[in-house]
mmCIF file of C-alpha atoms in Angstrom:
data_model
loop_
_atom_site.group_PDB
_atom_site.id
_atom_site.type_symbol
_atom_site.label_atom_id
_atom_site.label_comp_id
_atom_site.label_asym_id
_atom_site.label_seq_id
_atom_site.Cartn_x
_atom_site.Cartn_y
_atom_site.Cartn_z
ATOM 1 C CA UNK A 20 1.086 -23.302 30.752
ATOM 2 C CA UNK A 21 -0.584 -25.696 28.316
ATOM 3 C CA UNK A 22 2.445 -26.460 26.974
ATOM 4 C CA UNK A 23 6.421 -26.732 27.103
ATOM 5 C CA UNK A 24 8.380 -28.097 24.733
ATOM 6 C CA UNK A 25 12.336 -27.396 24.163
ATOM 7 C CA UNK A 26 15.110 -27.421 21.777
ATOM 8 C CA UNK A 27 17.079 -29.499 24.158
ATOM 9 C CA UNK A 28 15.404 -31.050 27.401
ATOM 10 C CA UNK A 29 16.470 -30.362 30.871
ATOM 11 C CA UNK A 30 16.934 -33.856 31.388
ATOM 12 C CA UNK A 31 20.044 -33.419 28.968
ATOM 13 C CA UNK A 32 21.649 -31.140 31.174
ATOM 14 C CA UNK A 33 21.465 -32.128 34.157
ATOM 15 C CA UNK A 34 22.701 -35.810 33.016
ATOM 16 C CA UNK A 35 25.883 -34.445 32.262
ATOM 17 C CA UNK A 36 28.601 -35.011 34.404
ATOM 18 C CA UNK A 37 29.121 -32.846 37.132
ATOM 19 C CA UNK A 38 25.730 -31.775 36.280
ATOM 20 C CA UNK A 39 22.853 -33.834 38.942
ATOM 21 C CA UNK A 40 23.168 -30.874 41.047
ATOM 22 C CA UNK A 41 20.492 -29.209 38.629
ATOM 23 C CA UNK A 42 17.607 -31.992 38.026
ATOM 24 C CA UNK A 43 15.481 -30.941 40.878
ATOM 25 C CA UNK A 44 15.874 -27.602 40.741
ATOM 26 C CA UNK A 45 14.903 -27.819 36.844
ATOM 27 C CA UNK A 46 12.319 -30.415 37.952
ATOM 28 C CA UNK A 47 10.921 -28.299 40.574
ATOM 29 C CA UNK A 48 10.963 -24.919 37.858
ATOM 30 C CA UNK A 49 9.193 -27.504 35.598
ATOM 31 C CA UNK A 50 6.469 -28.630 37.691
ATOM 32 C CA UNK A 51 5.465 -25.057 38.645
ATOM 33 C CA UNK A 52 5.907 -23.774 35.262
ATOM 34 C CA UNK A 53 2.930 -26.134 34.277
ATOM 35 C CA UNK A 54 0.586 -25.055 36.442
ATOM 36 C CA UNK A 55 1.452 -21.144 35.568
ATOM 37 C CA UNK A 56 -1.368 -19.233 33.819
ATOM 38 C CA UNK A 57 1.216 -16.119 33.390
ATOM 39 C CA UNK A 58 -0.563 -13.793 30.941
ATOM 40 C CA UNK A 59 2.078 -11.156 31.292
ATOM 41 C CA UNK A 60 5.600 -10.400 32.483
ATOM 42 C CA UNK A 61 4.369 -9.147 35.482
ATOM 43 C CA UNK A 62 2.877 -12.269 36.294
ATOM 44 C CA UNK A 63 6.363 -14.245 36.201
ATOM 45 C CA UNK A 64 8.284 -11.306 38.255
ATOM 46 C CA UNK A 65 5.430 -11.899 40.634
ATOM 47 C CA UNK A 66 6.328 -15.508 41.399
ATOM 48 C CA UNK A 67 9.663 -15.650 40.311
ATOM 49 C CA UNK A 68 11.237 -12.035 42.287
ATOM 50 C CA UNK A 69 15.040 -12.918 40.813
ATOM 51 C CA UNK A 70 13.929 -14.151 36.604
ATOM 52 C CA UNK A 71 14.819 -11.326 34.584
ATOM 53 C CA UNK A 72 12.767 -10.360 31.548
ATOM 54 C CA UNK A 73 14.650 -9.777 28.394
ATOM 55 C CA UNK A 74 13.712 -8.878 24.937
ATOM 56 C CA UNK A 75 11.728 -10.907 22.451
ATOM 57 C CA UNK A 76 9.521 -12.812 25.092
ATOM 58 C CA UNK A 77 12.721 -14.072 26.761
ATOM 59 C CA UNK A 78 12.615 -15.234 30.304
ATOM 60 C CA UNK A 79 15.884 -16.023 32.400
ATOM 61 C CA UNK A 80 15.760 -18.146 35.450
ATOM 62 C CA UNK A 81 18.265 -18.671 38.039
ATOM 63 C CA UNK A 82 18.089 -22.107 38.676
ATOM 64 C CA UNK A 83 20.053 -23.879 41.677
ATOM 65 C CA UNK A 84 20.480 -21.063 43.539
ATOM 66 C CA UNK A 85 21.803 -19.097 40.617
ATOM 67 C CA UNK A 86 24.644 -21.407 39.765
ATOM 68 C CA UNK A 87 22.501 -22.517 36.386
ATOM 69 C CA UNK A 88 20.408 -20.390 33.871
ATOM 70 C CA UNK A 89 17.055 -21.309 32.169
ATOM 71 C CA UNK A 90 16.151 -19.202 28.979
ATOM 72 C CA UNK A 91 12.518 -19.494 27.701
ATOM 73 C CA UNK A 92 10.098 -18.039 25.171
ATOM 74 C CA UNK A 93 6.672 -17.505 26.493
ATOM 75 C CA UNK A 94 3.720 -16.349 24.234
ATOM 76 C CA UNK A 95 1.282 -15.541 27.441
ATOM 77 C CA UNK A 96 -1.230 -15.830 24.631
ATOM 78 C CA UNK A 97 -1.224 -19.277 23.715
ATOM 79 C CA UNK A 98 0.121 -20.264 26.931
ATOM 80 C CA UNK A 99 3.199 -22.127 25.961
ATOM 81 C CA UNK A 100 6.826 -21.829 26.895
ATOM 82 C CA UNK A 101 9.516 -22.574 24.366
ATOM 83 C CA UNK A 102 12.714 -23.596 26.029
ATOM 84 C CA UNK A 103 15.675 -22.052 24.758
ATOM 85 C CA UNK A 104 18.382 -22.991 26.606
ATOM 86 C CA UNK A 105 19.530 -24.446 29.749
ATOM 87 C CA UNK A 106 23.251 -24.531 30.602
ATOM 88 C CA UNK A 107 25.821 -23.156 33.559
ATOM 89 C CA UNK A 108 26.369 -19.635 34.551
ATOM 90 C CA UNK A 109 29.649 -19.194 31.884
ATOM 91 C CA UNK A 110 27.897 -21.215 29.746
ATOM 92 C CA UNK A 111 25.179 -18.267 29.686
ATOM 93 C CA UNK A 112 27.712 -15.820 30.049
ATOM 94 C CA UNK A 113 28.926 -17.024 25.990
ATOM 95 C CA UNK A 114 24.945 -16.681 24.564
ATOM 96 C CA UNK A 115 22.413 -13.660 23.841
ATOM 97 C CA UNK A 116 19.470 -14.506 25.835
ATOM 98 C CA UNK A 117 17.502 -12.347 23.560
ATOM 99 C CA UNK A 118 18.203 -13.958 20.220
ATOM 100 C CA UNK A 119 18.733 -17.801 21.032
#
């Protein structure tokens, strides 16, 4: 993707305490994430088997062996991924994936 930009960075979240678990997960998701060309939906289930695809060009990805989640908005268009939110399980458990 030509670009990724977020409302909060990954680096936030993982330097929380309790919380360095998740920075090379999230650095490894990064990395890859950049060198996608995903023009569809498809093309994400394809390399990522377990992200589910929600509404409103939502993307969630298990991250850390599923113990965080990482919500983005891709436009497969203009080849950019918005990053919506990155937090712990419960902490995804208390948001709509589809409207954040």
């Amino acid at each position: 993707m030509k670009n990724i930009v977020a409302l909060r960075s990954p680096k936030e979240d993982w330097s929380k305490p309790g919380r360095s678990d998740s920075e090379q997960p999230l650095k490894a998701w990064y990395r890859e994430a950049q060198k996608a060309r995903w023009k569809s939906p498809n093309e994400v289930k394809q390399q990522y088997l377990n992200a589910s695809i929600v509404a409103n060009s939502r993307v969630v990805f298990n991250i850390g062996g599923n113990k965080y989640r990482l919500v983005v908005k891709i436009n497969y268009e203009a080849q950019w991924i918005f990053i919506r939110f990155v937090g712990s399980h419960r902490e995804y458990d208390r948001i709509d994936a589809t409207t954040i």
